[in-house]
Coordinates of C-alpha atoms and ligand atoms in Angstrom, one line a residue:
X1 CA 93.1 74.9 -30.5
X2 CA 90.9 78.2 -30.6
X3 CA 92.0 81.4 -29.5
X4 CA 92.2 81.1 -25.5
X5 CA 90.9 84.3 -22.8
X6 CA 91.9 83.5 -18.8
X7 CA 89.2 84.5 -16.5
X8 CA 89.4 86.3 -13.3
X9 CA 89.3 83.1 -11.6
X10 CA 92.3 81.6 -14.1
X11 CA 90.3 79.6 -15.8
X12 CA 91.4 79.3 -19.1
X13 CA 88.5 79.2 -21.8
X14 CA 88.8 78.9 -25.7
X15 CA 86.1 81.2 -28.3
X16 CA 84.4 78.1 -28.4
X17 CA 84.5 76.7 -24.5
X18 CA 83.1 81.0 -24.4
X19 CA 80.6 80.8 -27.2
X20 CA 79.4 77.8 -26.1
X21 CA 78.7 79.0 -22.9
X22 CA 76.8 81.8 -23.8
X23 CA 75.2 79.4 -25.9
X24 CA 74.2 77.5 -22.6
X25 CA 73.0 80.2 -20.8
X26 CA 70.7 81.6 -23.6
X27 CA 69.2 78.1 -24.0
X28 CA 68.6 77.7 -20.5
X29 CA 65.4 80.2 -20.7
X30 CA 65.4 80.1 -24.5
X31 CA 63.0 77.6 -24.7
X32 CA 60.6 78.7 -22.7
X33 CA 57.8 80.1 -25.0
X34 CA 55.7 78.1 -26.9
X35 CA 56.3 77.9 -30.7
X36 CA 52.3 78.9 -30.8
X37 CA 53.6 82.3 -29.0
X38 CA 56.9 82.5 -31.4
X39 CA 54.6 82.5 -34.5
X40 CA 52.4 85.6 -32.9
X41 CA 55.4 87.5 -31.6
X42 CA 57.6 87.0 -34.8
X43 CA 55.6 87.9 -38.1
X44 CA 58.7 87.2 -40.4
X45 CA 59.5 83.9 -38.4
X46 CA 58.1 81.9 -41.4
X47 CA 59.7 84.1 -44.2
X48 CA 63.1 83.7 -42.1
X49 CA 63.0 80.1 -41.3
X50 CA 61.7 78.5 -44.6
X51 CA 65.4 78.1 -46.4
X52 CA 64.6 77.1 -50.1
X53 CA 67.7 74.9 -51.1
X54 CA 67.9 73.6 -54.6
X55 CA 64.8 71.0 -55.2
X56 CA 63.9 71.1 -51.3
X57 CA 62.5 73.6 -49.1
X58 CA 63.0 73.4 -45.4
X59 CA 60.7 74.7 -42.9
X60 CA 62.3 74.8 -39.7
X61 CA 59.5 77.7 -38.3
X62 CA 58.2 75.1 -36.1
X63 CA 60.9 74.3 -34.1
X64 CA 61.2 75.7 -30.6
X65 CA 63.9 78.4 -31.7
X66 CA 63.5 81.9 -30.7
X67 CA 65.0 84.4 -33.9
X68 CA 66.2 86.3 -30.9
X69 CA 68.6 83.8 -30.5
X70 CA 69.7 83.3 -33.7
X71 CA 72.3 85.7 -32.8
X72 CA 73.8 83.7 -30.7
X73 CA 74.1 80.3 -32.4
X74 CA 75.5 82.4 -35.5
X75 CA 78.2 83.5 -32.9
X76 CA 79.4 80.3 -32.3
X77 CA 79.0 78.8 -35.3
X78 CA 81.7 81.3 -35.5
X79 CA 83.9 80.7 -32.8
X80 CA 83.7 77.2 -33.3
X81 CA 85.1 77.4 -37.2
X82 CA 82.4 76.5 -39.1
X83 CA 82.7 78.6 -42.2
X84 CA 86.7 77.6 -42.0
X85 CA 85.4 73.8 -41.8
X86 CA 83.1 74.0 -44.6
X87 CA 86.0 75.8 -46.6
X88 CA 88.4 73.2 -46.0
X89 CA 86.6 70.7 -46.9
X90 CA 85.5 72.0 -50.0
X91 CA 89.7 72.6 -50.3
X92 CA 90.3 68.7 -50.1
X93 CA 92.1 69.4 -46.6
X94 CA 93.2 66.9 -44.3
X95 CA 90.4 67.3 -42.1
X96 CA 89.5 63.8 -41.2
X97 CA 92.3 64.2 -38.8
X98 CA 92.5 61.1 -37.0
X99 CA 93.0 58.7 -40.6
X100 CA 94.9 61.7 -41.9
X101 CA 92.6 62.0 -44.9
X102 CA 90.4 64.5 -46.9
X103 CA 86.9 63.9 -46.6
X104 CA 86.4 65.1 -50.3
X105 CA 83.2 63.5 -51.4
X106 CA 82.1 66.5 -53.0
X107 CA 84.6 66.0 -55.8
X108 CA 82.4 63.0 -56.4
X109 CA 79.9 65.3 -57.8
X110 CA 82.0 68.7 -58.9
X111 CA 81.0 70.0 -62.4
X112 CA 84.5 72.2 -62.0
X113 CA 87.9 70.4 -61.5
X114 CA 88.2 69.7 -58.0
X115 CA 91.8 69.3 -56.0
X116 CA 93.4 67.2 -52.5
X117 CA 95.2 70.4 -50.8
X118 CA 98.9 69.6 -50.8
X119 CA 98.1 66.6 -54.0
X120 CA 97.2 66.7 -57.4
X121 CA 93.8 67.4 -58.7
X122 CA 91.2 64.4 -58.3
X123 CA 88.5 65.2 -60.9
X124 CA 90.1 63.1 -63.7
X125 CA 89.8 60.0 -62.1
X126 CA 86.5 60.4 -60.4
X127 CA 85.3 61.3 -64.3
X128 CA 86.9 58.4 -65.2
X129 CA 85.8 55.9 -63.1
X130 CA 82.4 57.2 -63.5
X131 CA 82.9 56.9 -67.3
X132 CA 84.2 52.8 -67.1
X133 CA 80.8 52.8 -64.9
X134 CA 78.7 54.3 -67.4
X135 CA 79.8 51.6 -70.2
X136 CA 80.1 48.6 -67.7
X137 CA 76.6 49.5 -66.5
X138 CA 75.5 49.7 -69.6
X139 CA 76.9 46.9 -71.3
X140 CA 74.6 44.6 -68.0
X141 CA 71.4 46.5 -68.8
X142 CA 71.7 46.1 -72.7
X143 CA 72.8 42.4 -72.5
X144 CA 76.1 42.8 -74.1
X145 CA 77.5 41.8 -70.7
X146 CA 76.9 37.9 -70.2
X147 CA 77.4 35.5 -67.9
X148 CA 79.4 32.1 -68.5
X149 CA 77.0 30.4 -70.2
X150 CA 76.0 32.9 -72.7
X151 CA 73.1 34.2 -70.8
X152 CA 71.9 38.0 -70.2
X153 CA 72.2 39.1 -66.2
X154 CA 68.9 39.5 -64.8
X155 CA 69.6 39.5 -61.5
X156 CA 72.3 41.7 -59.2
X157 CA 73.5 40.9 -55.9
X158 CA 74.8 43.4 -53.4
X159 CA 77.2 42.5 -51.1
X160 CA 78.6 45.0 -48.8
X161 CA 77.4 46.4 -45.4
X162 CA 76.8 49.9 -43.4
X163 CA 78.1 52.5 -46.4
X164 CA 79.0 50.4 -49.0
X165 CA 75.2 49.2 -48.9
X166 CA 72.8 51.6 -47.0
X167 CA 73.1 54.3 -49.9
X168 CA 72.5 51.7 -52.8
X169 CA 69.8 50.2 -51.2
X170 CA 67.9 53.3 -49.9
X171 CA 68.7 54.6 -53.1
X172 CA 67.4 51.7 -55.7
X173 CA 64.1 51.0 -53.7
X174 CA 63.4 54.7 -53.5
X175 CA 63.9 55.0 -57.2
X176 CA 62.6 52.0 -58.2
X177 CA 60.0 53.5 -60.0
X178 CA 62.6 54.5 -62.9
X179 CA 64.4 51.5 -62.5
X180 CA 65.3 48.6 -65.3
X181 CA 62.0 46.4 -65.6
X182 CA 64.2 43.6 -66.5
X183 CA 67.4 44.0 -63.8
X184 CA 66.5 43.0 -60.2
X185 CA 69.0 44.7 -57.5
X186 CA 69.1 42.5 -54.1
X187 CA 71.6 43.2 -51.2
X188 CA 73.0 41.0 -49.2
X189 CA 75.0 42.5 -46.1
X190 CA 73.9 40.5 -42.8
X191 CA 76.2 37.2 -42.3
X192 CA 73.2 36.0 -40.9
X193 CA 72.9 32.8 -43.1
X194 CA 69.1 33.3 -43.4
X195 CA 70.0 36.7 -45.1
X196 CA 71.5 34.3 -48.1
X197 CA 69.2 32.0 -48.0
X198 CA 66.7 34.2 -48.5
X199 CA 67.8 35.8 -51.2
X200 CA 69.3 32.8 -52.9
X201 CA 66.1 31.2 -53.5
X202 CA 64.8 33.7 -56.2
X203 CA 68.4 33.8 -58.1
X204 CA 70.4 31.6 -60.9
X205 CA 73.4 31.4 -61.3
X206 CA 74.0 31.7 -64.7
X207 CA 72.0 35.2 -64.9
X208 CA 73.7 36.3 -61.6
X209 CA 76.2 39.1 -61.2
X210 CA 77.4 39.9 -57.7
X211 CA 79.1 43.2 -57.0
X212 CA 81.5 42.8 -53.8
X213 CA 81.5 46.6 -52.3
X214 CA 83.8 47.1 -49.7
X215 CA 86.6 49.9 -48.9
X216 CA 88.8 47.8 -46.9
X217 CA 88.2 44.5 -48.6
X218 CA 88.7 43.4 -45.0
X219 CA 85.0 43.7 -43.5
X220 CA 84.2 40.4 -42.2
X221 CA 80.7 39.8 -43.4
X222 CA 81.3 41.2 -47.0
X223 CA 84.1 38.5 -47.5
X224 CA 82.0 36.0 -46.1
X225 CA 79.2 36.7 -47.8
X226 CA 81.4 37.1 -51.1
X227 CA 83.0 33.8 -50.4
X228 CA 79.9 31.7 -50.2
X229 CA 78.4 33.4 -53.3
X230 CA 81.6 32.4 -55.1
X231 CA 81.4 28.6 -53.5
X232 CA 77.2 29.2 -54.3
X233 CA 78.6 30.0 -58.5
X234 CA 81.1 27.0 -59.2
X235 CA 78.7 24.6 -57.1
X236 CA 75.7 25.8 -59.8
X237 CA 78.6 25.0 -62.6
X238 CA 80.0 28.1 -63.5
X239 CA 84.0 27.2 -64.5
X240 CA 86.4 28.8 -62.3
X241 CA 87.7 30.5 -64.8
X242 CA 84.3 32.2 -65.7
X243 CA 83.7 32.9 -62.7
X244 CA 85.1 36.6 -63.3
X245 CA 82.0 36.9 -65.4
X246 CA 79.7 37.1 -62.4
X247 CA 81.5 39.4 -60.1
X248 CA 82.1 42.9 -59.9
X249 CA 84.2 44.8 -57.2
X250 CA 84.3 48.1 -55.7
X251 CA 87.2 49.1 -53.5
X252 CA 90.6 50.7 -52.5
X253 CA 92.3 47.7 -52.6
X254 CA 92.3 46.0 -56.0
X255 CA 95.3 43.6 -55.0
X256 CA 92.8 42.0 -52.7
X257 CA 90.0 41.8 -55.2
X258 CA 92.4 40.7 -58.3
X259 CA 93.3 37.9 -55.5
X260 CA 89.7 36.9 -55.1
X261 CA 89.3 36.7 -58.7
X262 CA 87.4 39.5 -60.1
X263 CA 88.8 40.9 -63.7
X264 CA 90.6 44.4 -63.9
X265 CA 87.6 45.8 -66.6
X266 CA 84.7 45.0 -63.2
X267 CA 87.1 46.9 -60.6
X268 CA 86.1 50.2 -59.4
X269 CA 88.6 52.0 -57.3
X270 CA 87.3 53.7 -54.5
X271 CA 89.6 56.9 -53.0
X272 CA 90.5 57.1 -49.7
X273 CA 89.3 60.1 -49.1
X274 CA 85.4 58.9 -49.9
X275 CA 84.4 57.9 -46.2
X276 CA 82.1 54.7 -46.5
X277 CA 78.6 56.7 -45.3
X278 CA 79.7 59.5 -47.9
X279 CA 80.0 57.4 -50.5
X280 CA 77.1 56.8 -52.5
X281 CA 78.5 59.1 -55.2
X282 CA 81.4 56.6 -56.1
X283 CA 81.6 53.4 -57.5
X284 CA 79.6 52.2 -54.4
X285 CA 76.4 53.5 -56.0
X286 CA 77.5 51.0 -59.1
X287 CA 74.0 49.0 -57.9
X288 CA 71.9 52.1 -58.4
X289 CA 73.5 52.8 -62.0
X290 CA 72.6 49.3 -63.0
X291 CA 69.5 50.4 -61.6
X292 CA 68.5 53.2 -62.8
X293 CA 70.8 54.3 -65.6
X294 CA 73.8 56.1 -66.0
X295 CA 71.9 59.0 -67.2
X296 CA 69.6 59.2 -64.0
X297 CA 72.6 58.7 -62.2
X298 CA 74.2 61.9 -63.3
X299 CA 71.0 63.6 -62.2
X300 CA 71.2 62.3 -58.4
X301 CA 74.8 64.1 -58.5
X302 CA 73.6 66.8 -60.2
X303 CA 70.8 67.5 -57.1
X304 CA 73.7 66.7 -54.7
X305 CA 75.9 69.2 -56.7
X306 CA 73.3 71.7 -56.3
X307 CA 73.3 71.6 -52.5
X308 CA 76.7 71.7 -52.3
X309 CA 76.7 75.1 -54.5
X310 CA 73.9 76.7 -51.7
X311 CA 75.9 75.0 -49.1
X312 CA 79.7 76.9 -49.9
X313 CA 78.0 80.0 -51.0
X314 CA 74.9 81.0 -48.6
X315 CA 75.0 82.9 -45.7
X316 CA 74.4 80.7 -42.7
X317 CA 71.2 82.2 -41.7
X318 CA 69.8 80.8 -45.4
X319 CA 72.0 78.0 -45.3
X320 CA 69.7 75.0 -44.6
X321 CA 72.7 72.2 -44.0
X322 CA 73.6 75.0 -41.1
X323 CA 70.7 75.9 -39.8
X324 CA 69.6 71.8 -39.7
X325 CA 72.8 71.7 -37.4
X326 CA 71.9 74.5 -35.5
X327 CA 68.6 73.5 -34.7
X328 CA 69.8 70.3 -33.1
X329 CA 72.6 71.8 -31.3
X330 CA 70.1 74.7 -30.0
X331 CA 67.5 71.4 -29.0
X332 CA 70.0 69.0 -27.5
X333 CA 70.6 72.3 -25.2
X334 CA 67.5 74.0 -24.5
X335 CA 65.5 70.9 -25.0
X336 CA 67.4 68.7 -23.9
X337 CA 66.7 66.3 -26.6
X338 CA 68.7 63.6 -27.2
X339 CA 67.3 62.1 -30.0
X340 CA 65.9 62.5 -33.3
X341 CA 63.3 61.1 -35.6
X342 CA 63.2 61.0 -39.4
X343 CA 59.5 60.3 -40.4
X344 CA 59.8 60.2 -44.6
X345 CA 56.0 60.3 -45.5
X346 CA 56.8 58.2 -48.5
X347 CA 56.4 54.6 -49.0
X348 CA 59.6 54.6 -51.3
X349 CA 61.4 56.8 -48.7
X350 CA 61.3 53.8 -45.8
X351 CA 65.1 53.3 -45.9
X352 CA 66.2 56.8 -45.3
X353 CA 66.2 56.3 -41.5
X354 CA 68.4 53.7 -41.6
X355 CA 70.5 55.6 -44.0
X356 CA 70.8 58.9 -42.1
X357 CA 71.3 56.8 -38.5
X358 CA 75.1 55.9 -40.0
X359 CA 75.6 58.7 -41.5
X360 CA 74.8 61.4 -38.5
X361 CA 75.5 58.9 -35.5
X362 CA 78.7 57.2 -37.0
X363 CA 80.1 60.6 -37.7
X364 CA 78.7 62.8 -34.7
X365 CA 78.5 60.3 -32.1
X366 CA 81.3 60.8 -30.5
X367 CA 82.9 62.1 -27.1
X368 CA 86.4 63.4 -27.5
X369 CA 86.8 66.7 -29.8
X370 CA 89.3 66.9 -32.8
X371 CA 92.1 68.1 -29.5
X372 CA 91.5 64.3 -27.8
X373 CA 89.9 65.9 -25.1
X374 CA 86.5 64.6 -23.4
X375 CA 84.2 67.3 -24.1
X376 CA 81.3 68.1 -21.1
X377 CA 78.3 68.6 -24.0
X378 CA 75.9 67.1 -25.8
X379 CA 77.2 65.5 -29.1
X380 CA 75.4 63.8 -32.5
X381 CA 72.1 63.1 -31.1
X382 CA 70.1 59.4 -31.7
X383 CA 68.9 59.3 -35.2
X384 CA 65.5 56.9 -35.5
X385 CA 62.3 56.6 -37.8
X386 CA 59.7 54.8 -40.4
X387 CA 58.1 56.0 -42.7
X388 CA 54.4 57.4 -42.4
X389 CA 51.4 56.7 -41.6
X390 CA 52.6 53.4 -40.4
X391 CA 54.8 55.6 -37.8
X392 CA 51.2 56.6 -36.2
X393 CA 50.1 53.1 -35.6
X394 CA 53.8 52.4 -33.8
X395 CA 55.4 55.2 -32.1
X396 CA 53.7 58.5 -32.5
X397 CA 52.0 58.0 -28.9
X398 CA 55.6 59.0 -27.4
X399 CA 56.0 61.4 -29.5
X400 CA 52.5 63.2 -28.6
X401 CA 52.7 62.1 -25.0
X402 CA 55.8 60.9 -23.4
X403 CA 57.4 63.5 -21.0
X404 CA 60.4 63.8 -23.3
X405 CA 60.8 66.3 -26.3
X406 CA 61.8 63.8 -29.5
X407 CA 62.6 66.6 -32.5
X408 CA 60.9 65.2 -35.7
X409 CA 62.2 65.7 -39.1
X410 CA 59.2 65.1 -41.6
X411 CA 60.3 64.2 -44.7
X412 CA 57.4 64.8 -47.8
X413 CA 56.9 64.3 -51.6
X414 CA 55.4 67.0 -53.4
X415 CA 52.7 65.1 -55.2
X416 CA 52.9 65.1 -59.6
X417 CA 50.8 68.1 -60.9
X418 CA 47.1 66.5 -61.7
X419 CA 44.3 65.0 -59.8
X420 CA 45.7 63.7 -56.7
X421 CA 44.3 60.1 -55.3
X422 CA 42.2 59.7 -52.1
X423 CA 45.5 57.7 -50.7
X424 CA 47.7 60.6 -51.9
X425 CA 45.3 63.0 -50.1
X426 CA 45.2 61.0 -47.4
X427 CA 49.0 60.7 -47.2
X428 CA 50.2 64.3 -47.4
X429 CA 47.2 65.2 -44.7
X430 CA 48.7 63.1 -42.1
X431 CA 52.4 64.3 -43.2
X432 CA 51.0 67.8 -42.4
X433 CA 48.5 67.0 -39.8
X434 CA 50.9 65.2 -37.4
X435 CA 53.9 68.3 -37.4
X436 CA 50.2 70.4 -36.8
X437 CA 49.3 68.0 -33.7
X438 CA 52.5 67.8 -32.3
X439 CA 52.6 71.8 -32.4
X440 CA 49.1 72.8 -31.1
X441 CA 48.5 69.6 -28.8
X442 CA 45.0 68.3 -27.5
X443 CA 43.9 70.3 -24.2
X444 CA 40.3 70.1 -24.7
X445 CA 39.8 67.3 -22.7
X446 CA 39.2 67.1 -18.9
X447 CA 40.5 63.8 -18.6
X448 CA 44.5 64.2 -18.4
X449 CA 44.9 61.0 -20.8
X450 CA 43.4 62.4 -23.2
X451 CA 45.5 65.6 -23.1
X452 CA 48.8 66.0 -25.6
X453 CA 50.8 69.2 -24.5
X454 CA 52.4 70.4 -28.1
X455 CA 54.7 72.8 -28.3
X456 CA 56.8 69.7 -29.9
X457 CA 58.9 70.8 -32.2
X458 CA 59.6 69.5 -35.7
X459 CA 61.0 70.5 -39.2
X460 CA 59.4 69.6 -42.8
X461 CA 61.5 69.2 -45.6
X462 CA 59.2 68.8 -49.1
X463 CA 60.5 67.5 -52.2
X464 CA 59.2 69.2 -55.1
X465 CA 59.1 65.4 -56.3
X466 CA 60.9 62.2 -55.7
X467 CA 63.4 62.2 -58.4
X468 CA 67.3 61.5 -58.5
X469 CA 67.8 64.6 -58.7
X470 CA 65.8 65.5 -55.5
X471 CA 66.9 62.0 -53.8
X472 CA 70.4 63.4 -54.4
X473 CA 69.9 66.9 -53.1
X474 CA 68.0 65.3 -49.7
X475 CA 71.0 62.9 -48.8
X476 CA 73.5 66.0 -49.7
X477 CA 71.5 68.4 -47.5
X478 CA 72.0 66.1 -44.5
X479 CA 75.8 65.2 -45.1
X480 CA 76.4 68.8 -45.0
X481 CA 74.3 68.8 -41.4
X482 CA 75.9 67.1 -40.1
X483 CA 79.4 68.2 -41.0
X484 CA 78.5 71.3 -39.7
X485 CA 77.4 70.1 -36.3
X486 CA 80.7 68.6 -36.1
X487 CA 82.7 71.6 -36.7
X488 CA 80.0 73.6 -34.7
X489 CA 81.1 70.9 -31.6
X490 CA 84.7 70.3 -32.7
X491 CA 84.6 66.6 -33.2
X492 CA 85.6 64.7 -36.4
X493 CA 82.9 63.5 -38.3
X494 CA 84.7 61.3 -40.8
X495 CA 86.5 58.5 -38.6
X496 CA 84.7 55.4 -36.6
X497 CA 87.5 53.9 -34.6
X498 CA 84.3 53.0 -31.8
X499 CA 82.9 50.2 -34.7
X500 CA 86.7 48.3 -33.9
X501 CA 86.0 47.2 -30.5
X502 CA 82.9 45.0 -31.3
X503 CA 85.0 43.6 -33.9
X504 CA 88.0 42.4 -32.3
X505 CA 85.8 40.7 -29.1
X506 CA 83.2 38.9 -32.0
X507 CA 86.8 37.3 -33.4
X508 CA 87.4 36.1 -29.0
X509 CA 84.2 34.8 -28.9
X510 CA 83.7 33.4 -32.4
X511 CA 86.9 31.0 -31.6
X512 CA 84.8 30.2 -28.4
X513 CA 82.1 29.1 -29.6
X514 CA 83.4 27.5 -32.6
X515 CA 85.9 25.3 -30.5
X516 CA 83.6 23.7 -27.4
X517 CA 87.1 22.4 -26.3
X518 CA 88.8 25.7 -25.4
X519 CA 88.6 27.2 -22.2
X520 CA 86.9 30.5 -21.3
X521 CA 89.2 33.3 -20.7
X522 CA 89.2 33.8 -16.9
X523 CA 88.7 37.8 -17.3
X524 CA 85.5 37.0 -19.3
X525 CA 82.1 38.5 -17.4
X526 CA 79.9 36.6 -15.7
X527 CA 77.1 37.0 -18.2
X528 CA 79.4 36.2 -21.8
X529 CA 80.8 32.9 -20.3
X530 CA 77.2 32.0 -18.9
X531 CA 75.5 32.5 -22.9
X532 CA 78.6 30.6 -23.9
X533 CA 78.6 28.0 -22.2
X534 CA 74.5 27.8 -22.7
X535 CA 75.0 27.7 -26.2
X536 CA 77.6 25.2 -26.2
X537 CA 75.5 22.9 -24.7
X538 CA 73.4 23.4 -28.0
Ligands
LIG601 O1 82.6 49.1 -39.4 C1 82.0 50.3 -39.8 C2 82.3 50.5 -41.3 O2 83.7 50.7 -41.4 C3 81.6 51.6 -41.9 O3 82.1 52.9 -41.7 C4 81.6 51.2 -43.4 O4 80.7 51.9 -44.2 C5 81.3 49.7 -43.2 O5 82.0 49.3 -42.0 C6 81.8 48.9 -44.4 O6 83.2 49.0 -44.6 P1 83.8 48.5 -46.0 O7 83.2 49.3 -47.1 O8 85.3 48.8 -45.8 O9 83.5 47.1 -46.1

């Protein structure tokens, strides 16, 4: 609990019920100029809201955020324990405090040895793990690594869902162009049976290896999926006892996996203090290894590690993880907003939405603070997006014209040095064009449909290419946003207890509807025992 001050009235109010307050009250008129007036009044605006941050610079000049009031998102950055956050983590403190763990996934990536607070230090076995990686990866991509009837892999299969699959697949399809020409990655998360089927038709069994990634081993789909992939191998002939051959396994529990049948030399342990949407870094990015190399792998690390170095060591005003977070706390209060979109303009970049939706709303979108108290503000906002142009063609009419203020993050790729294509011209233009648009509006036209206010705000991040090392220093930069808006609103980013719920009614209803015979529980809404009972009658 912060530091408490009793009013006059006796209300008694915390720094950060204070800061936030003031906060409030600044964002209340703090919004009202235009951006188009911001740039005029402040003539260093640009110089102080461009934050250059390993391969990336962020431009956050054209959001709707006064400098005046810098001040006082600073000062509660403060209040609220921000820099004591970012220290513990970087400490390997308990600060995922409902699962009593670290959230230490920047040992994942440390050059220097890194240590758990109160344990021993962890660096060892994440540079050993990453080590039995390197030659297991290696051994698949070279073809020393066969299946059961002598033959190379060609193919790899995915299985795992939500953090054990959105990094490897945003990952290996945004780096596909350095990728193995002879190792195709698939994923296979959905227990939607259409999802195997699909992916089964353009796979053999003998020149299959599936890697089962799950931290639990307990995550319904996953085993499912795992299961029928095993059932898919012996029924194309593989012996049981070869089966071992075609599986790989990434997880915390290795009894489980050992139990399923993998071998001990394709198990990757997976620590418990890796939360599932931070853990790319681990043996959960095993598919993009395979993928891309172990080499190329280090350099995704390496532009993570390089984040993380401007992220413990700059100031906040150039620190661009803290300034990203303050930007949406400042918008979700002066603007309201309660979303925001991520609009990569790269064809390659079409997963990162999807990506940074688990990672900022399972973390930030919560509604009790780290005391177990319901707070009264505005928490992680609604992450959405595609990639442009095709955005244009969908959505951008809401952004442009609907009555409520959507924040953008645009997401571009400096081009390679050299003569750039008509498509790669045409690309960056709209990338630029449309953060323009959205700023200066359309008020030319008489007609009022044809009018588009502006003053919408946005923020471009550029690559200075689209390299592992780049990829690696995008994803970092938004893990440590949106840490930092959770310490900056006291909530726990690293636990997910609301994704139980949904899981223990699918087991009620799964009984339902896979036994026509038993009755519906009386306490069940009108609406679930009307679908059930329509689809029984299926
Ligand atoms: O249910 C949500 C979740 O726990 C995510 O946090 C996690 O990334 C995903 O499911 C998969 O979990 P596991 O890796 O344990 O299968």
């Amino acid at each position: 609990m912060s530091a408490e001050r009793v009013l006059p009235d006796g209300e008694v109010r915390t720094a950060f019920q204070e800061s936030l307050a003031a906060l409030r009250e600044r964002a209340r008129t703090g919004g009202a100029c235009t951006i188009m007036e911001l740039f005029a009044r402040e003539p260093e605006r640009l110089a102080r809201l461009t934050l250059e941050c390993g391969p990336l610079s962020v431009d956050l000049s054209r959001q709707r955020l006064p400098l005046a009031e810098l001040a006082s998102l600073f000062a509660h950055a403060d209040a609220a324990g921000w820099q004591a956050g970012r220290e513990r983590m970087f400490a390997g403190e308990t600060i995922n405090i409902t699962e009593h763990r670290a959230a230490f996934h920047v040992a994942l990536r440390a050059s220097n040895p890194m240590t758990l607070a109160g344990d021993g230090e962890v660096t060892s076995e994440v540079r050993e793990t990453l080590q039995r990686m390197r030659e297991w990866s290696a051994a698949v991509r070279d073809g020393r690594h066969r299946g059961a009837g002598g033959e190379r892999i060609t193919d790899i299969l995915a299985i795992g869902i939500g953090g054990s699959a959105l990094g490897p697949k945003l990952t290996c399809e945004a780096l596909a162009s350095c990728a193995h020409p002879d190792l195709r990655i698939h994923f296979l998360a959905n227990i939607d049976p259409a999802a195997w089927q699909s992916v089964r038709q353009v796979l053999k069994c003998r020149s299959t290896l599936a890697i089962i990634s799950s931290k639990t081993w307990s995550t319904a789909e996953t085993i499912a999926n795992a299961t029928t992939v095993r059932e898919w191998l012996i029924a194309g002939g593989i012996p049981p006892a070869e089966l071992h051959r075609h599986f790989a396994g990434v997880t915390t529990r290795a009894d489980r996996a050992l139990e399923f049948g993998l071998a001990h030399s394709a198990l990757f342990p997976l620590a418990d203090w890796v939360g599932g949407r931070y853990s790319l870094w681990s043996a959960i990015g095993l598919p993009l290894m395979l993928a891309i190399g172990a080499d190329a792998f280090d350099e995704l690390l390496a532009g993570a590690r390089s984040v993380d170095e401007h992220f413990r060591t700059a100031p906040i005003e150039r620190n661009a993880p803290a300034m990203l977070a303050l930007v949406s706390l400042w918008n979700s209060l002066a603007l309201g907003s309660q979303t925001e979109a991520v609009i990569p303009y790269s064809a390659a970049l079409r997963r990162l939405p999807a990506y940074l939706q688990q990672l900022q709303m399972e973390s930030n979108g919560k509604s009790v603070d780290i005391d177990g108290a319901t707070v009264d503000y505005p928490t992680g906002a609604v992450i959405w997006g595609e990639p442009g142009t095709d955005a244009q063609h969908s959505f951008f009419q809401a952004l442009h014209q609907g009555p409520a203020i959507q924040p953008v993050d645009f997401v571009l790729v400096a081009p390679a040095p050299g003569p750039l294509s008509q498509a790669g011209v045409m690309l960056l233009a709209n990338g630029l064009a449309q953060a323009e648009a959205l700023l200066r509006g359309d008020h030319e036209s008489d007609d009022p449909h044809r009018r588009c206010p502006g003053n919408r705000p946005s923020t471009t991040i550029l690559l200075d290419a689209l390299t592992p090392r780049s990829l690696g220093a995008l994803l970092a930069l938004y893990e440590h946003k949106t840490a930092s808006l959770g310490w900056m609103l006291r909530i726990n980013s690293f636990d997910q207890w609301g994704v139980e719920l949904g899981k223990r009614v699918a087991l009620g209803i799964g009984a339902l509807l896979a036994d026509p015979a038993l009755a519906l529980p009386a306490d069940m809404d009108p609406s679930t025992s009307a679908l059930i009972a329509r689809l029984r009658r299926r």
